């Protein structure tokens, strides 16, 4: 279900985190579905259990999953997943804007791109 | 917690262990790595108290670990050079060790012999090196120790068996909150498995740190610049190793990668710049390089 690439400079817990986010946002894992136990996943993919624990903790902090002591980890309710996705995409947008500014793109141009994109989406939706 | 405190040992005039400190936590896998002949096996034999130290102490949950102490019954050591009594089988050893270890589980023993496909009635003398290692591991896990010391356990095991071995070990570390110290010179095997690493060199622990923070502190980059590269320096980073392949440079750094990148961009026109993954092997080489090991050039 998930794997990691030791040649990727990204920390391994982040790699695991991102794959679960992908599985949850694409609804391969649906709300209330149980995630594999730390023990099971660690031994299957031959990875330190605490690395997986760290990824699960991060998923929980970001409201993608919730944990029930003694029972395991479960995918959060749909509205929680959606707000978590909104938060994550907003963060991405902010960092993209920062990069554009860093590259010397004018504020007005950035706003124009954003406005046009929003309009374009509206037009597509209405047609 | 298993703690080794200021432990030293001399064999005649040769000091084989010098002021050793180790802190291994419950539910964690501790990787003991080091150059050949640095004293890994000798240290493990002191933790299990087969050898007596000249000074210093081993503690488990703040209790002194001695040859006759009660806590030693929860320790299990699988040695590298396995020796079995003449004519013994896995079954006969299991029955014998049942007298030594209170937590010996016949259920687990049967499960593991089936999983590793070992005939418990076959004479151990007739088994291959790899099969003997598996047999010793099955016994160790059946004893349900609180502290498990594994000396070069994966050495001589094929890829399929190694997988089985890790599978069983990881499940037990999580399930039973065991403390595992595993020595190996095969760093690829320990990478991404250990919580903590102790790097040993010439009888001392030159570094003991959480694997995650070791990896955060050491970085590897590759880059190429348009001009002739004449070096780079800065306050926020330190270059540990530098290799040049044609126009491309590979560097191992300590410190801030972004600061390094900025310094590079200020001085040169940077054509490519990538951050690469750091593995335990690079950490090991960087640390031992700092201790003056492996820095000699080969004059051929």
XYZ file of C-alpha atoms in Angstrom, chain A residues 4-10 12-13 38-40 42-51 54, chain B residues 27-29 163 166-167 170-172 174-175 188-189 191-195 212 216 275-277:
46
model
C 9.584 4.532 0.646
C 12.571 5.388 -1.489
C 15.860 5.465 0.428
C 17.407 7.526 -2.390
C 14.895 10.331 -1.968
C 16.381 13.162 0.150
C 12.960 13.758 1.729
C 11.132 8.900 5.209
C 8.324 9.818 7.606
C 2.310 0.447 13.052
C 3.616 -3.019 13.838
C 2.114 -4.588 10.717
C 6.731 -1.588 9.838
C 7.400 -5.280 9.429
C 5.876 -5.403 5.936
C 7.963 -2.580 4.481
C 10.962 -3.197 6.778
C 11.017 0.226 8.359
C 11.603 1.502 11.863
C 8.225 1.452 13.690
C 8.810 4.867 15.250
C 9.223 6.402 11.785
C 5.807 9.812 13.440
C 10.910 -0.597 22.364
C 13.840 0.613 20.327
C 16.396 -0.928 18.023
C 13.211 -10.304 5.335
C 13.286 -8.374 10.246
C 9.597 -9.162 10.060
C 10.117 -5.610 14.286
C 6.830 -7.176 15.405
C 8.370 -8.207 18.704
C 6.698 -3.111 19.019
C 4.555 -5.840 20.591
C 22.502 -1.020 4.446
C 20.741 -3.600 6.604
C 19.567 1.881 7.687
C 15.964 2.985 8.326
C 15.556 0.236 10.923
C 17.439 1.592 13.920
C 16.114 4.243 16.257
C 16.672 10.860 12.587
C 19.038 15.865 9.677
C 20.075 17.600 -2.612
C 20.725 13.870 -2.330
C 19.618 11.332 0.244
